[in-house]
PDB file of C-alpha atoms in Angstrom:
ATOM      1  CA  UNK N   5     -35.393  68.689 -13.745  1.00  0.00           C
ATOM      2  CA  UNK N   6     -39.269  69.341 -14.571  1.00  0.00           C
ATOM      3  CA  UNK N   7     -38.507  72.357 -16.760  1.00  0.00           C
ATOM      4  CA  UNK N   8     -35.939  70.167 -18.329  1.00  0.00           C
ATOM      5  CA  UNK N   9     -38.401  67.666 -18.932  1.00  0.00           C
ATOM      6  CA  UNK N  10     -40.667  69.945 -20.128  1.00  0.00           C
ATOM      7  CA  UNK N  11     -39.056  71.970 -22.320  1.00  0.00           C
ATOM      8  CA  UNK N  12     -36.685  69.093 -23.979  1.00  0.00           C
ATOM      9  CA  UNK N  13     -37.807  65.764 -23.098  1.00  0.00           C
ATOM     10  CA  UNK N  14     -41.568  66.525 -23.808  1.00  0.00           C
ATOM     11  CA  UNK N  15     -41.457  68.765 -27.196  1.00  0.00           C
ATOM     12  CA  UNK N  16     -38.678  65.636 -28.529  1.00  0.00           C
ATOM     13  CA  UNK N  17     -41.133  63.651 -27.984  1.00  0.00           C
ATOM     14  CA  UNK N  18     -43.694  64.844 -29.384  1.00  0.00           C
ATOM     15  CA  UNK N  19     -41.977  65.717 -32.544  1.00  0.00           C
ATOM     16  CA  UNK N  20     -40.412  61.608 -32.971  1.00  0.00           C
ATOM     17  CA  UNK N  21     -43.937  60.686 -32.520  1.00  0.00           C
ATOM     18  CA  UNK N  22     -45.137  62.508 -35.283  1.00  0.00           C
ATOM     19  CA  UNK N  23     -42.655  61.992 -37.916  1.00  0.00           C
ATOM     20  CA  UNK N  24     -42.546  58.030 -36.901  1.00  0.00           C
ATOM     21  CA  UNK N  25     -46.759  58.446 -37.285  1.00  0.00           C
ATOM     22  CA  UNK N  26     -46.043  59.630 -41.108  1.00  0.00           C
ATOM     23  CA  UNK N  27     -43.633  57.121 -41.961  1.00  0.00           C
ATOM     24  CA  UNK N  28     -45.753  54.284 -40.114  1.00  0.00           C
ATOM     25  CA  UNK N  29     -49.521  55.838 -41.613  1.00  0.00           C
ATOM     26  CA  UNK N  30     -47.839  56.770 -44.814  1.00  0.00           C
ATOM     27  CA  UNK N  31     -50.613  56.547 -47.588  1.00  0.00           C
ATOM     28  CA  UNK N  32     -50.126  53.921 -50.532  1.00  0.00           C
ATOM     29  CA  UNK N  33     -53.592  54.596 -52.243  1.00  0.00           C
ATOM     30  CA  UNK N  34     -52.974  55.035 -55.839  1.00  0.00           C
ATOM     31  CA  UNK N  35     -55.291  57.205 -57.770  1.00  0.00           C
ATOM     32  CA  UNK N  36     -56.455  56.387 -61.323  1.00  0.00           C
ATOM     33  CA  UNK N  37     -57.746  58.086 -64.584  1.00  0.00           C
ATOM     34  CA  UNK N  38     -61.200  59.269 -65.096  1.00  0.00           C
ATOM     35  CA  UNK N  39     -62.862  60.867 -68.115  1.00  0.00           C
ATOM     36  CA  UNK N  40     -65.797  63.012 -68.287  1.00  0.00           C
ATOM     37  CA  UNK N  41     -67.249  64.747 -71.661  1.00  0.00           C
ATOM     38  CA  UNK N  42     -67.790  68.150 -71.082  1.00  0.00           C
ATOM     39  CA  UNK N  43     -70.474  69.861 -74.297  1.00  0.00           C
ATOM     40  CA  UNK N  44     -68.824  71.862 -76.442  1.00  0.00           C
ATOM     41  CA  UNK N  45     -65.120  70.906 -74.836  1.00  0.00           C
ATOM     42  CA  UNK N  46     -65.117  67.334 -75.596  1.00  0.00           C
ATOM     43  CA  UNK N  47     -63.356  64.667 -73.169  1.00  0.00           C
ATOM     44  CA  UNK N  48     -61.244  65.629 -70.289  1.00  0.00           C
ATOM     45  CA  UNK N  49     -59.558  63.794 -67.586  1.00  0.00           C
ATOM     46  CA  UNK N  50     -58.532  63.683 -63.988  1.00  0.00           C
ATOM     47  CA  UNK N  51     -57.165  61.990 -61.640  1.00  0.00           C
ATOM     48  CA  UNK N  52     -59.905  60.195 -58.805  1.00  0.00           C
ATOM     49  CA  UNK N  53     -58.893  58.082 -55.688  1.00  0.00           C
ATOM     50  CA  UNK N  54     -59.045  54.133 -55.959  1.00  0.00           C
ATOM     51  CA  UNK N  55     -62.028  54.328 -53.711  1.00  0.00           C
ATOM     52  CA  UNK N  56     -64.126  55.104 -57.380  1.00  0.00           C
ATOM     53  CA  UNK N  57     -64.690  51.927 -59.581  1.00  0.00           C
ATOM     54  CA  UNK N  58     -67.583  50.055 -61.219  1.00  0.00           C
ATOM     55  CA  UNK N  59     -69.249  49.035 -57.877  1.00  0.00           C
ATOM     56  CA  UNK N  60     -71.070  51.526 -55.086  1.00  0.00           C
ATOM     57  CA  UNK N  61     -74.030  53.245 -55.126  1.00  0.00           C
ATOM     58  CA  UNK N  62     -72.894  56.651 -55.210  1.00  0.00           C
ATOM     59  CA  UNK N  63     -72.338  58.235 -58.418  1.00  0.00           C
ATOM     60  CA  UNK N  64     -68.120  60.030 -59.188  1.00  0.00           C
ATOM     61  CA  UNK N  65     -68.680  62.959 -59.935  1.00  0.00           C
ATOM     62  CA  UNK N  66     -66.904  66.493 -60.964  1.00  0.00           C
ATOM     63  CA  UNK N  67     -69.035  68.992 -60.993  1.00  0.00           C
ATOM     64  CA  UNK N  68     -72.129  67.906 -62.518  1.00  0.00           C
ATOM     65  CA  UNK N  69     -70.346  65.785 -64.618  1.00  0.00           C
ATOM     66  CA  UNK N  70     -70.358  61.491 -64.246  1.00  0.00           C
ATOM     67  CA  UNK N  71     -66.756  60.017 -64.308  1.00  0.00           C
ATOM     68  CA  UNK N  72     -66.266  57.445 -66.851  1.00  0.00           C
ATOM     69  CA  UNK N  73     -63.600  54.511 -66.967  1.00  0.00           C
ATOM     70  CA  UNK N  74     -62.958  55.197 -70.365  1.00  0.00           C
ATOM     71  CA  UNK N  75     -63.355  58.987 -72.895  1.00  0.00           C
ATOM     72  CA  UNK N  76     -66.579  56.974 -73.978  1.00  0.00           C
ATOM     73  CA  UNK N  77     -70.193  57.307 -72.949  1.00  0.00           C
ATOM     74  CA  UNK N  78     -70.326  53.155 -73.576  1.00  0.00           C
ATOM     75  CA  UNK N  79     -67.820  52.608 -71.036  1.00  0.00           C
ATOM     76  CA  UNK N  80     -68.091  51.976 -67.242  1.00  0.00           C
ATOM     77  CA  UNK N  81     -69.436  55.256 -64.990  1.00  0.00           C
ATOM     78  CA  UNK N  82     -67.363  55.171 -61.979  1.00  0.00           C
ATOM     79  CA  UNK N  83     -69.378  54.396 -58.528  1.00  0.00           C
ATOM     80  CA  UNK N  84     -68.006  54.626 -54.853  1.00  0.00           C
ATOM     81  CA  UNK N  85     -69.284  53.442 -51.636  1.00  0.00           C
TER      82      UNK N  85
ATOM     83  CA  UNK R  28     -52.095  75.023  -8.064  1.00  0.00           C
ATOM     84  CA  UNK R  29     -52.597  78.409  -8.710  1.00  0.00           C
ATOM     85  CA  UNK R  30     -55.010  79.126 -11.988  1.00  0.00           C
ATOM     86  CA  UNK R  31     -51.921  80.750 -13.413  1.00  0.00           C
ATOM     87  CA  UNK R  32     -50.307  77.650 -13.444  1.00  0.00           C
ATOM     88  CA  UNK R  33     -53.508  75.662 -14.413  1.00  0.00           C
ATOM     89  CA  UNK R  34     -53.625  77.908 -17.525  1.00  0.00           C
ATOM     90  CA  UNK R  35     -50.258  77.739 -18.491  1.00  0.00           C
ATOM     91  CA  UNK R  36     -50.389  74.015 -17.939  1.00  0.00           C
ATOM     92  CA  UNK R  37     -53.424  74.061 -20.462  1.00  0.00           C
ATOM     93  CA  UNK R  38     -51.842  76.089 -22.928  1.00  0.00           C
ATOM     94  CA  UNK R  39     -48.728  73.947 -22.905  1.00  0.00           C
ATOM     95  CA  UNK R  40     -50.855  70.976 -23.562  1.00  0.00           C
ATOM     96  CA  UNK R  41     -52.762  72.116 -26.737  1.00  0.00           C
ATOM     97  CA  UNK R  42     -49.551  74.226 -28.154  1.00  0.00           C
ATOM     98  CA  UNK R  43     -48.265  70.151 -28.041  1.00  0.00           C
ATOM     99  CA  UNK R  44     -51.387  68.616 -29.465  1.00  0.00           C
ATOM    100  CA  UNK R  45     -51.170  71.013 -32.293  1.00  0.00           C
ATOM    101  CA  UNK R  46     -47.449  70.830 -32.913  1.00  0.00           C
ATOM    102  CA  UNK R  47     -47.766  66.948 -33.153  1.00  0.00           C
ATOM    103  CA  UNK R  48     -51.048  67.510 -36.021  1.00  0.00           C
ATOM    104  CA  UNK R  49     -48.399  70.136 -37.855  1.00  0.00           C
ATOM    105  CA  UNK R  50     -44.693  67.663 -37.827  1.00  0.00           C
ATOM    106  CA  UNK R  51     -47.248  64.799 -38.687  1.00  0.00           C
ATOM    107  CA  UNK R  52     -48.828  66.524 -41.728  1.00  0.00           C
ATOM    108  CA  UNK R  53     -46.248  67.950 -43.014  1.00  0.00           C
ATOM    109  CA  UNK R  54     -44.012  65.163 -42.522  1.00  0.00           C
ATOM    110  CA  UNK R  55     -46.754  62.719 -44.672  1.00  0.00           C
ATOM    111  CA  UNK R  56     -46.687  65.188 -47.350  1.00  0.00           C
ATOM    112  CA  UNK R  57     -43.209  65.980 -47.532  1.00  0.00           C
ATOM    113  CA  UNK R  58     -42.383  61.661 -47.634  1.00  0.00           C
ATOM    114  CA  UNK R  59     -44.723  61.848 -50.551  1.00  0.00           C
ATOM    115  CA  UNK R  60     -44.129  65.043 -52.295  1.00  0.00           C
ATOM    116  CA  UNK R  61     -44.841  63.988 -55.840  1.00  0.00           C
ATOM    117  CA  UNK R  62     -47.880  62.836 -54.750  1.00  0.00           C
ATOM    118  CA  UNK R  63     -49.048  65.673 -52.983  1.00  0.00           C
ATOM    119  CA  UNK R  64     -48.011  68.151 -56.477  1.00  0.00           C
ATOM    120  CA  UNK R  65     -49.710  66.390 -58.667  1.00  0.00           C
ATOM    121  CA  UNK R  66     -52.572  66.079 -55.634  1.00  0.00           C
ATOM    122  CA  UNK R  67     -52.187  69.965 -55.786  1.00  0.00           C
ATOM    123  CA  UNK R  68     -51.757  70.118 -59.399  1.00  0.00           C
ATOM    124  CA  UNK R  69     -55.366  68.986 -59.790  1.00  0.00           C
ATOM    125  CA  UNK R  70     -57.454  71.308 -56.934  1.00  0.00           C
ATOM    126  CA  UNK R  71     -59.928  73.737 -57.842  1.00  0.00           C
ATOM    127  CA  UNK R  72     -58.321  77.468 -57.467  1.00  0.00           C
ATOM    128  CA  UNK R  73     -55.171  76.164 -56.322  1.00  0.00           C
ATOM    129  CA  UNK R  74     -53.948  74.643 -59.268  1.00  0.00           C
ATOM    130  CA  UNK R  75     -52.002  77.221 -61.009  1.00  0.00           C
ATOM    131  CA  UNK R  76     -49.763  78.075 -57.355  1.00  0.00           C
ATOM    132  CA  UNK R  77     -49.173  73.949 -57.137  1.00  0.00           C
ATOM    133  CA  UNK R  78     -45.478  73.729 -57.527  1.00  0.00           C
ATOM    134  CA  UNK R  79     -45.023  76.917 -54.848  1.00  0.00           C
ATOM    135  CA  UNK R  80     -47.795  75.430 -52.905  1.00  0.00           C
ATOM    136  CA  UNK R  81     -46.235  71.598 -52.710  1.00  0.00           C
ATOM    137  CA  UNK R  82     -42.874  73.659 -50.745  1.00  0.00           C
ATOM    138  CA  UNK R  83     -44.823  76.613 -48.859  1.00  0.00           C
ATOM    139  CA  UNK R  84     -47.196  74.562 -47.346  1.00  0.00           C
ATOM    140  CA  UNK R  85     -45.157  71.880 -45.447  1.00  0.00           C
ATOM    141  CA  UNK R  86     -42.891  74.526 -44.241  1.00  0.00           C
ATOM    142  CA  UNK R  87     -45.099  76.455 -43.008  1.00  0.00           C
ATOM    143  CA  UNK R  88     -46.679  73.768 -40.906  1.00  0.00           C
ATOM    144  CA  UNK R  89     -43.248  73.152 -39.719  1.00  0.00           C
ATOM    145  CA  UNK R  90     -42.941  76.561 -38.992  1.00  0.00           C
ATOM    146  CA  UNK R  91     -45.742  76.898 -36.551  1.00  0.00           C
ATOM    147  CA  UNK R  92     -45.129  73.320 -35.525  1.00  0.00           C
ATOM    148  CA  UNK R  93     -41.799  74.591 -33.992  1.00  0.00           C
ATOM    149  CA  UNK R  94     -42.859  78.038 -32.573  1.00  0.00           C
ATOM    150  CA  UNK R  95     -45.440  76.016 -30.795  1.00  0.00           C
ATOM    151  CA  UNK R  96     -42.847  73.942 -28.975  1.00  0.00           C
ATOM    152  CA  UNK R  97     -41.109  77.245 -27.888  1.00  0.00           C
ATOM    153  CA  UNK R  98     -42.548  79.083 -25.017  1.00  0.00           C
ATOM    154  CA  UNK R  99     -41.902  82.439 -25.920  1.00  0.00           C
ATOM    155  CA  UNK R 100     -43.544  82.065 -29.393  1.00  0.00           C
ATOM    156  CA  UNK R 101     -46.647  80.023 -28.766  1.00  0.00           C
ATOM    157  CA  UNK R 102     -49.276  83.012 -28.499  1.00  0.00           C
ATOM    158  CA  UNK R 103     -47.893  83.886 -31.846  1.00  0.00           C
ATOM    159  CA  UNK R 104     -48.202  79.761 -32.776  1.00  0.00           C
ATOM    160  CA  UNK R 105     -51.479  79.603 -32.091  1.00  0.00           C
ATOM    161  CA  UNK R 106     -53.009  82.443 -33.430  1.00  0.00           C
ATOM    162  CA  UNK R 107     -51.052  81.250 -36.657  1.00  0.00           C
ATOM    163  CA  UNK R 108     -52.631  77.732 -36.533  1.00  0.00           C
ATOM    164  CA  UNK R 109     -56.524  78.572 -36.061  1.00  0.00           C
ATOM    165  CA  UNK R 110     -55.461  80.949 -39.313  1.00  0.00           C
ATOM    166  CA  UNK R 111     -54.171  78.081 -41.028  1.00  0.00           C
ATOM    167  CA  UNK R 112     -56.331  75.363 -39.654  1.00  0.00           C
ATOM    168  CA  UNK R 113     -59.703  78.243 -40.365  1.00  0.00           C
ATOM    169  CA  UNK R 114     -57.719  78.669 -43.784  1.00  0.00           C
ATOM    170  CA  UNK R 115     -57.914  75.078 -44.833  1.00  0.00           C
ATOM    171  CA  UNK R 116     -61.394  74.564 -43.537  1.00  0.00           C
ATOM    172  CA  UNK R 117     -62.871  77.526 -45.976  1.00  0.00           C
ATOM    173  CA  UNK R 118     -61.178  75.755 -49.081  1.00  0.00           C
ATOM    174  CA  UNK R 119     -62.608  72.456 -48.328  1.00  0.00           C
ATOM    175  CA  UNK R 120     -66.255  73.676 -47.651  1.00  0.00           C
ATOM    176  CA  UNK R 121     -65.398  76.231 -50.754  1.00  0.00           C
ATOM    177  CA  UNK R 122     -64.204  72.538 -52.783  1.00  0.00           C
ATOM    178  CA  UNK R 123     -67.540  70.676 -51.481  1.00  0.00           C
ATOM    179  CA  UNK R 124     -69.783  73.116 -53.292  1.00  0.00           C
ATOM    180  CA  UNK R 125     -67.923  72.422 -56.811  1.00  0.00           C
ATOM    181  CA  UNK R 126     -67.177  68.796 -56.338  1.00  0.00           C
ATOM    182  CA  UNK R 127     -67.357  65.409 -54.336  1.00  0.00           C
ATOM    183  CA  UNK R 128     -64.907  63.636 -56.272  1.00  0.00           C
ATOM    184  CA  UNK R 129     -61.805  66.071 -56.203  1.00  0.00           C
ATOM    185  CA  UNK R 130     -58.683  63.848 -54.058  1.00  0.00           C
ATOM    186  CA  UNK R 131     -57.725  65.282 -50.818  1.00  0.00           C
ATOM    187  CA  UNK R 132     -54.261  66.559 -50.280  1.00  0.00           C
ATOM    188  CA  UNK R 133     -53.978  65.985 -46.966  1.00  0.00           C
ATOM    189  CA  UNK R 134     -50.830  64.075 -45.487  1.00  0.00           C
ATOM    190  CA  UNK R 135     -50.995  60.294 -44.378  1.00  0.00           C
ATOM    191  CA  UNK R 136     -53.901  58.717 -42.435  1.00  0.00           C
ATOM    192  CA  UNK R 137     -55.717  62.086 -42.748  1.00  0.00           C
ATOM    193  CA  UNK R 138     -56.095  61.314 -46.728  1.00  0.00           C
ATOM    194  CA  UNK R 139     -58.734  58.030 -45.765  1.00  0.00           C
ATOM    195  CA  UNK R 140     -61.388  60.733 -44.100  1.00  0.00           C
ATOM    196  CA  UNK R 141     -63.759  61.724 -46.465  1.00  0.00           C
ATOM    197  CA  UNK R 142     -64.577  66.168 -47.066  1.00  0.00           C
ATOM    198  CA  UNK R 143     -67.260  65.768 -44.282  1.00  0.00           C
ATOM    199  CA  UNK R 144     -65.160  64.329 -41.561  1.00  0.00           C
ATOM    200  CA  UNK R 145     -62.280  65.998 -42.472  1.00  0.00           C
ATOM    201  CA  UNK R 146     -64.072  69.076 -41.854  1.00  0.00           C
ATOM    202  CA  UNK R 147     -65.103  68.201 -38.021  1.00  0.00           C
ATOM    203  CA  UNK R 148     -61.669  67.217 -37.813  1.00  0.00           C
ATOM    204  CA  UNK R 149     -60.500  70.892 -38.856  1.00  0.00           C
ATOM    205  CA  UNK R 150     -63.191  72.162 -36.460  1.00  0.00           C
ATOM    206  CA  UNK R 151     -61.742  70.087 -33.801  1.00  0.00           C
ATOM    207  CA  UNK R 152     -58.719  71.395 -33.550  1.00  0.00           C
ATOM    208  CA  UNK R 153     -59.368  74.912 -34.366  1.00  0.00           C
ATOM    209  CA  UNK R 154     -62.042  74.833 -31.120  1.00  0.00           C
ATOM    210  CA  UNK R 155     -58.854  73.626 -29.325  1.00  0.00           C
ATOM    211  CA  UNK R 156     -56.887  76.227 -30.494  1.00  0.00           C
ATOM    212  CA  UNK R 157     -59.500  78.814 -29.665  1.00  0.00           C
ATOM    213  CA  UNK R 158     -59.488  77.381 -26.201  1.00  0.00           C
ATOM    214  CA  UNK R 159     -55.819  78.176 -25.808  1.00  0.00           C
ATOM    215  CA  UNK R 160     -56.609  81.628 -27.048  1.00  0.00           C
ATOM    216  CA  UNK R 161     -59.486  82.192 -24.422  1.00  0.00           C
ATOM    217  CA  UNK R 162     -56.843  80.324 -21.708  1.00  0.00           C
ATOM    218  CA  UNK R 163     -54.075  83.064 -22.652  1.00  0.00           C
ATOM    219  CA  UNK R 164     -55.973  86.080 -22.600  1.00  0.00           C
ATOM    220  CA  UNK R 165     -57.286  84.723 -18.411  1.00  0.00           C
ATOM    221  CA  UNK R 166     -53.886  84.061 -18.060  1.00  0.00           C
ATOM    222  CA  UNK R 167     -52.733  87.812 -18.950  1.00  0.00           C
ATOM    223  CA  UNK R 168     -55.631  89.312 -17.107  1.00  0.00           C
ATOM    224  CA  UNK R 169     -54.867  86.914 -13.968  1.00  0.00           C
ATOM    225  CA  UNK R 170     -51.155  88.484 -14.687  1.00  0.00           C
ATOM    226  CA  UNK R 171     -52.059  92.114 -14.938  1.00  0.00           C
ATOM    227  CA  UNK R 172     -54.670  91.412 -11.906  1.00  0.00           C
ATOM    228  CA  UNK R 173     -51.155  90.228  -9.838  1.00  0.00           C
ATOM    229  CA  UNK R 174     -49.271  92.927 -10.899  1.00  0.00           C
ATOM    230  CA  UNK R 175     -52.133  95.406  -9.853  1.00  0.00           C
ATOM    231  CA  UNK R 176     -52.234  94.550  -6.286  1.00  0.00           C
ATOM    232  CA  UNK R 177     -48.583  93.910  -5.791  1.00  0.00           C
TER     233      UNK R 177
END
């Protein structure tokens, strides 16, 4: 009854608590666009979590390079908390 | 209770702890597999291996996930998950030094920590799996010790 328990009941367990902990956690963050200018390669973009916007003190970054809202230096450098 | 038994017990206990972190990773990524390819798609290093990545990855998880959860294969299980856990932990720290703002491509709630605290998460877990490693080594010594004076 015990090895029963612990080789069937307690692994099944386990593994329905998991897989009802991704369904129940599952992420719905969406990312968004970015641009940075890189010299001599022009504008690129990439993809940056929601968490970056116009507000926050710390600076998006990839690489040494500031994230923009837009492929323009006039536009909005993306911030984050 | 011998120690033995205490050991075992131990062991048992982690090898479940660890096979609940695999089936819920690779659960949250597999739900979301788009997602976690184009996640993948945009890495450092890993970009060009995305599309075999987005499958291998999961499955292995799963793999290990379900040799944990089988007695005669956890040794084996753990071993593979500090490898895998020690693995992932490299290419974030490796990540940190070339960017802050790259997204994680971690599954589900494990996507909110940030590259710092997903680290000590990593390190968590791999001390934990170390511990089972140090727990089944006593254990086979205790075993051989037995064996010796029967």
């Amino acid at each position: 009854m015990k090895t029963n328990f612990l080789k069937i009941v307690l692994p099944a367990f386990a593994i329905i608590l998991a897989v009802g902990l991704a369904f129940a956690t599952e992420d719905n963050s969406v990312d968004r666009l970015a641009y940075y200018n890189v010299p001599g390669q022009g504008w690129q973009s990439t993809m940056v979590q929601e968490s970056c916007d116009d507000s926050g003190a710390i600076p998006c970054k990839i690489g040494v390079y500031q994230l923009y809202e837009e492929p323009d230096f006039g536009s909005t450098q993306l911030h984050k908390d | 209770m011998s120690k033995t038994t205490t050991y075992q017990k131990l062991i048992y206990a982690i090898g479940l702890v660890l096979s609940v972190l695999f089936i819920y990773t690779a659960t949250s990524k597999l739900v979301q597999l788009d997602t976690f390819q184009s996640q993948l798609e945009r890495m450092p290093y890993l970009s060009p291996y995305a599309t075999w990545l987005t499958w291998t990855v999961p499955f292995t998880e799963l793999v290990i996930a379900g040799l944990l959860l089988i007695e005669k294969h956890r040794t084996l299980a753990i071993y593979a998950s500090l490898f895998l856990l020690g693995f992932f932990t490299i290419y974030i720290t490796a990540v940190l030094q070339f960017s802050d703002s790259i997204p994680c491509s971690c599954g589900g709630v494990l996507s909110m920590l940030g590259w710092q605290d997903h680290i000590l998460f990593n390190l968590t877990f791999m001390a934990l799996a170390f511990c089972a490693i140090l727990l089944i080594r006593k254990q086979n010594k205790l075993k051989l010790l037995d064996q010796d004076t029967t």
